[in-house]
Amino acid sequence: MTVTNEDELAGLREIGRIVAEVLQAMRRALEPGITTRELDAIGRAFLEREGAVSAPEASYGFPGATCISVNEEVAHGVPGPRRIAAGDLVNIDVSASKAGYFADTGASFVVPPGRALLERLCRDGQRACAIGIGQVRAERQLAGIGSAVGAFARANGYTLVQNLASHGIGRALHEAPEEIATWPTRGDRRRIRAGQVLTVEPFLSLGAEMAETGEDGWTLYGLPSAPVVQYEHTVVATARGPVILTRAA
């Protein structure tokens, strides 16, 4: 989607606020003993109160309102009976729509007490996302996002999952521009347009380079198996830089 007027921007800001606040509500509830199904129910109830609809559920028939991935699970984890334990690495991904506008956000958390290695990975995952967002500006190349994130990962001894890409968003959960790499690529000469809406969501890892689908047909696992974090925001490109839509009020 390309934003053309203030009404569209207001609609995107509203759903961006909602998914950001759902993510924070779920983070606050994250503690040892809670199941991923119970955590998902908190997210669903918040969305319903705000008049929003789960995007993965409505768009793809995903069996949950949100995606909750634990430890070996990289993304698209299905909510269920799994109980969260101290030290777990948990990713929560929230995407939803309201009044025809979509937004997508996500973050990874270590349930205390956590290993220092995982805490550092989370901090650097946030830095990687911020670096990628910093490349979003009208008329710049889309590939600049992956180049900047890749330089950070390489300098700090990390790998990037290279088959989970960022994407356009706005009037649908996934739309053009599709497959925006958050790792270094060659040959992508697409440029960012003013008003373009997209996600930035690098998957930073201690060794994984790809993701594969598990037996349930949804959950993704790293190859090779290694801790992975993901941080994601929905942003609008302007001539002055990115406008982040998915920040809690």
Tab-separated table of C-alpha atoms in Angstrom:
chain	number	residue	atom	x	y	z
A	1	MET	CA	0.000	0.000	0.000
A	2	THR	CA	1.090	3.554	-0.664
A	3	VAL	CA	-0.378	6.176	1.660
A	4	THR	CA	-1.940	9.039	-0.280
A	5	ASN	CA	-3.874	11.005	2.353
A	6	GLU	CA	-4.229	11.658	6.084
A	7	ASP	CA	-7.284	9.436	6.463
A	8	GLU	CA	-5.299	6.418	5.277
A	9	LEU	CA	-2.439	7.277	7.611
A	10	ALA	CA	-4.869	7.621	10.518
A	11	GLY	CA	-6.341	4.186	9.766
A	12	LEU	CA	-2.882	2.642	9.706
A	13	ARG	CA	-1.881	4.383	12.925
A	14	GLU	CA	-4.968	3.014	14.656
A	15	ILE	CA	-4.336	-0.631	13.771
A	16	GLY	CA	-0.625	-0.116	14.410
A	17	ARG	CA	-1.387	1.072	17.925
A	18	ILE	CA	-3.686	-1.873	18.525
A	19	VAL	CA	-1.214	-4.591	17.532
A	20	ALA	CA	1.535	-2.856	19.528
A	21	GLU	CA	-0.630	-2.768	22.651
A	22	VAL	CA	-1.686	-6.403	22.175
A	23	LEU	CA	1.985	-7.385	22.015
A	24	GLN	CA	2.719	-5.493	25.227
A	25	ALA	CA	-0.274	-7.028	27.019
A	26	MET	CA	0.924	-10.493	26.069
A	27	ARG	CA	4.467	-9.662	27.149
A	28	ARG	CA	3.227	-8.599	30.580
A	29	ALA	CA	1.377	-11.920	30.947
A	30	LEU	CA	4.414	-13.969	29.916
A	31	GLU	CA	5.530	-15.980	32.952
A	32	PRO	CA	6.459	-19.545	33.855
A	33	GLY	CA	3.449	-21.854	33.863
A	34	ILE	CA	1.255	-20.058	31.356
A	35	THR	CA	0.427	-22.038	28.228
A	36	THR	CA	0.794	-20.580	24.774
A	37	ARG	CA	-2.959	-21.117	24.298
A	38	GLU	CA	-3.695	-19.016	27.385
A	39	LEU	CA	-1.307	-16.347	26.175
A	40	ASP	CA	-2.994	-16.319	22.770
A	41	ALA	CA	-6.402	-15.938	24.439
A	42	ILE	CA	-5.170	-12.715	26.037
A	43	GLY	CA	-4.216	-11.408	22.613
A	44	ARG	CA	-7.531	-12.472	21.082
A	45	ALA	CA	-9.572	-10.796	23.820
A	46	PHE	CA	-7.641	-7.542	23.372
A	47	LEU	CA	-8.173	-7.576	19.600
A	48	GLU	CA	-11.884	-8.197	20.030
A	49	ARG	CA	-12.227	-5.328	22.514
A	50	GLU	CA	-10.613	-3.010	19.983
A	51	GLY	CA	-12.781	-4.192	17.090
A	52	ALA	CA	-9.786	-5.707	15.291
A	53	VAL	CA	-9.450	-9.077	13.551
A	54	SER	CA	-6.497	-11.479	13.653
A	55	ALA	CA	-4.849	-11.279	10.237
A	56	PRO	CA	-3.249	-14.759	10.053
A	57	GLU	CA	-6.464	-16.390	11.199
A	58	ALA	CA	-8.715	-14.449	8.814
A	59	SER	CA	-6.324	-14.421	5.847
A	60	TYR	CA	-4.801	-17.893	6.013
A	61	GLY	CA	-6.849	-19.968	8.458
A	62	PHE	CA	-4.034	-19.994	11.025
A	63	PRO	CA	-5.138	-21.908	14.166
A	64	GLY	CA	-4.717	-19.026	16.591
A	65	ALA	CA	-5.133	-15.281	16.925
A	66	THR	CA	-1.380	-14.723	17.288
A	67	CYS	CA	1.817	-16.641	16.539
A	68	ILE	CA	3.793	-17.752	19.608
A	69	SER	CA	7.121	-19.494	19.002
A	70	VAL	CA	9.184	-21.005	21.821
A	71	ASN	CA	12.889	-21.915	21.857
A	72	GLU	CA	13.508	-24.181	18.843
A	73	GLU	CA	10.499	-22.675	17.035
A	74	VAL	CA	11.524	-19.762	14.823
A	75	ALA	CA	8.150	-18.398	13.698
A	76	HIS	CA	4.457	-19.169	13.133
A	77	GLY	CA	4.247	-21.213	16.333
A	78	VAL	CA	0.710	-22.526	16.911
A	79	PRO	CA	-0.800	-21.710	20.340
A	80	GLY	CA	-1.488	-24.859	22.342
A	81	PRO	CA	-0.855	-26.697	25.605
A	82	ARG	CA	2.885	-25.994	25.759
A	83	ARG	CA	3.768	-24.356	29.083
A	84	ILE	CA	6.268	-21.550	29.248
A	85	ALA	CA	9.236	-22.201	31.538
A	86	ALA	CA	11.843	-19.935	33.104
A	87	GLY	CA	14.675	-19.304	30.666
A	88	ASP	CA	12.546	-19.883	27.558
A	89	LEU	CA	13.058	-17.726	24.485
A	90	VAL	CA	9.601	-16.699	23.287
A	91	ASN	CA	8.646	-14.832	20.122
A	92	ILE	CA	5.207	-13.221	19.885
A	93	ASP	CA	3.986	-12.035	16.482
A	94	VAL	CA	0.782	-10.000	16.278
A	95	SER	CA	-0.845	-8.948	13.015
A	96	ALA	CA	-4.402	-7.725	12.618
A	97	SER	CA	-6.786	-5.575	10.625
A	98	LYS	CA	-9.386	-2.943	11.401
A	99	ALA	CA	-11.553	-0.938	8.990
A	100	GLY	CA	-9.615	-2.392	6.052
A	101	TYR	CA	-6.112	-1.518	7.312
A	102	PHE	CA	-3.452	-4.028	8.413
A	103	ALA	CA	-0.396	-3.817	10.671
A	104	ASP	CA	2.158	-6.374	11.847
A	105	THR	CA	4.574	-6.389	14.774
A	106	GLY	CA	6.612	-8.874	16.772
A	107	ALA	CA	9.267	-9.239	19.435
A	108	SER	CA	11.271	-11.883	21.272
A	109	PHE	CA	11.614	-12.181	25.041
A	110	VAL	CA	13.607	-14.288	27.477
A	111	VAL	CA	11.521	-15.436	30.454
A	112	PRO	CA	13.588	-14.636	33.596
A	113	PRO	CA	15.971	-15.820	34.687
A	114	GLY	CA	17.561	-16.123	31.254
A	115	ARG	CA	20.998	-16.951	29.946
A	116	ALA	CA	23.221	-13.941	29.256
A	117	LEU	CA	23.796	-15.243	25.730
A	118	LEU	CA	20.067	-15.063	24.950
A	119	GLU	CA	19.673	-11.670	26.589
A	120	ARG	CA	22.447	-10.352	24.379
A	121	LEU	CA	20.843	-11.923	21.318
A	122	CYS	CA	17.586	-10.110	22.135
A	123	ARG	CA	19.327	-6.772	22.578
A	124	ASP	CA	21.154	-7.192	19.300
A	125	GLY	CA	17.982	-8.357	17.564
A	126	GLN	CA	16.388	-5.045	18.501
A	127	ARG	CA	19.446	-3.225	17.199
A	128	ALA	CA	19.299	-5.147	13.918
A	129	CYS	CA	15.659	-4.182	13.453
A	130	ALA	CA	16.405	-0.527	14.202
A	131	ILE	CA	19.274	-0.555	11.716
A	132	GLY	CA	16.991	-1.966	9.035
A	133	ILE	CA	14.278	0.589	9.775
A	134	GLY	CA	16.882	3.338	9.490
A	135	GLN	CA	17.323	2.451	5.816
A	136	VAL	CA	13.657	3.121	5.000
A	137	ARG	CA	13.475	6.375	3.068
A	138	ALA	CA	11.799	7.365	-0.174
A	139	GLU	CA	13.941	6.707	-3.276
A	140	ARG	CA	16.440	4.480	-1.493
A	141	GLN	CA	16.918	0.910	-2.654
A	142	LEU	CA	14.973	-1.788	-0.801
A	143	ALA	CA	18.115	-3.903	-0.796
A	144	GLY	CA	19.755	-1.348	1.468
A	145	ILE	CA	17.773	-2.780	4.368
A	146	GLY	CA	19.379	-6.199	4.014
A	147	SER	CA	22.826	-4.759	3.346
A	148	ALA	CA	22.781	-2.732	6.563
A	149	VAL	CA	21.368	-5.552	8.696
A	150	GLY	CA	23.826	-8.009	7.153
A	151	ALA	CA	26.802	-5.791	7.956
A	152	PHE	CA	25.679	-5.586	11.588
A	153	ALA	CA	25.145	-9.355	11.838
A	154	ARG	CA	28.490	-10.156	10.286
A	155	ALA	CA	30.380	-7.702	12.509
A	156	ASN	CA	28.845	-9.227	15.629
A	157	GLY	CA	29.129	-12.923	14.768
A	158	TYR	CA	25.472	-13.631	13.943
A	159	THR	CA	23.661	-15.278	11.078
A	160	LEU	CA	20.382	-14.239	9.460
A	161	VAL	CA	17.528	-16.544	8.469
A	162	GLN	CA	17.431	-16.042	4.718
A	163	ASN	CA	14.011	-17.340	3.713
A	164	LEU	CA	11.861	-15.244	6.054
A	165	ALA	CA	11.536	-11.833	4.461
A	166	SER	CA	9.902	-8.505	5.172
A	167	HIS	CA	6.961	-7.478	2.992
A	168	GLY	CA	4.559	-4.791	1.912
A	169	ILE	CA	1.417	-4.372	3.994
A	170	GLY	CA	-1.506	-1.994	4.442
A	171	ARG	CA	-4.640	-3.204	2.699
A	172	ALA	CA	-3.657	-6.862	3.127
A	173	LEU	CA	-1.277	-8.707	5.428
A	174	HIS	CA	1.113	-9.464	2.576
A	175	GLU	CA	1.249	-7.325	-0.546
A	176	ALA	CA	3.747	-5.643	-2.859
A	177	PRO	CA	6.623	-5.105	-2.470
A	178	GLU	CA	7.022	-8.801	-1.707
A	179	GLU	CA	10.086	-10.647	-0.403
A	180	ILE	CA	12.065	-7.724	1.005
A	181	ALA	CA	15.319	-9.334	2.085
A	182	THR	CA	16.695	-8.480	5.514
A	183	TRP	CA	20.017	-10.068	4.526
A	184	PRO	CA	22.493	-9.008	1.824
A	185	THR	CA	21.347	-9.728	-1.735
A	186	ARG	CA	22.390	-8.885	-5.255
A	187	GLY	CA	20.304	-7.801	-8.203
A	188	ASP	CA	17.346	-6.250	-6.352
A	189	ARG	CA	17.092	-2.763	-7.837
A	190	ARG	CA	13.644	-1.897	-6.497
A	191	ARG	CA	13.351	1.499	-4.871
A	192	ILE	CA	11.227	2.575	-1.940
A	193	ARG	CA	8.380	4.902	-2.887
A	194	ALA	CA	7.171	7.815	-0.765
A	195	GLY	CA	4.206	6.652	1.292
A	196	GLN	CA	4.986	2.969	0.851
A	197	VAL	CA	4.006	0.774	3.802
A	198	LEU	CA	6.200	-2.199	4.702
A	199	THR	CA	7.442	-4.329	7.548
A	200	VAL	CA	11.040	-4.609	8.708
A	201	GLU	CA	11.633	-7.906	10.505
A	202	PRO	CA	15.130	-9.440	10.509
A	203	PHE	CA	15.547	-12.891	12.065
A	204	LEU	CA	18.895	-12.765	13.868
A	205	SER	CA	20.436	-16.042	15.002
A	206	LEU	CA	23.351	-17.759	16.671
A	207	GLY	CA	23.700	-20.092	13.694
A	208	ALA	CA	20.451	-20.682	11.783
A	209	GLU	CA	20.468	-19.629	8.137
A	210	MET	CA	17.151	-21.026	6.888
A	211	ALA	CA	13.762	-22.054	8.273
A	212	GLU	CA	11.767	-25.186	7.519
A	213	THR	CA	8.138	-26.059	8.177
A	214	GLY	CA	7.396	-28.627	10.875
A	215	GLU	CA	4.919	-31.490	10.934
A	216	ASP	CA	1.956	-29.288	11.883
A	217	GLY	CA	2.256	-27.427	8.584
A	218	TRP	CA	2.676	-24.055	10.285
A	219	THR	CA	5.538	-23.880	12.783
A	220	LEU	CA	8.951	-22.994	11.388
A	221	TYR	CA	12.252	-24.347	12.758
A	222	GLY	CA	15.782	-23.127	12.157
A	223	LEU	CA	18.374	-24.854	9.992
A	224	PRO	CA	20.756	-25.589	11.531
A	225	SER	CA	18.976	-25.548	14.876
A	226	ALA	CA	20.010	-22.480	16.889
A	227	PRO	CA	18.371	-19.675	18.890
A	228	VAL	CA	16.640	-17.074	16.691
A	229	VAL	CA	15.055	-13.735	17.591
A	230	GLN	CA	12.754	-11.551	15.517
A	231	TYR	CA	11.757	-7.938	16.041
A	232	GLU	CA	9.276	-6.345	13.679
A	233	HIS	CA	7.621	-3.020	13.008
A	234	THR	CA	5.294	-1.718	10.329
A	235	VAL	CA	6.597	1.537	8.864
A	236	VAL	CA	5.697	4.163	6.273
A	237	ALA	CA	8.471	5.531	4.075
A	238	THR	CA	8.748	9.300	3.679
A	239	ALA	CA	11.321	11.639	2.165
A	240	ARG	CA	12.549	12.321	5.711
A	241	GLY	CA	12.753	8.686	6.760
A	242	PRO	CA	10.550	6.028	8.361
A	243	VAL	CA	7.360	6.593	10.345
A	244	ILE	CA	6.922	3.674	12.753
A	245	LEU	CA	3.254	2.726	13.128
A	246	THR	CA	3.542	-0.122	15.624
A	247	ARG	CA	4.564	1.595	18.814
A	248	ALA	CA	2.351	1.390	21.870
A	249	ALA	CA	0.882	4.709	23.053
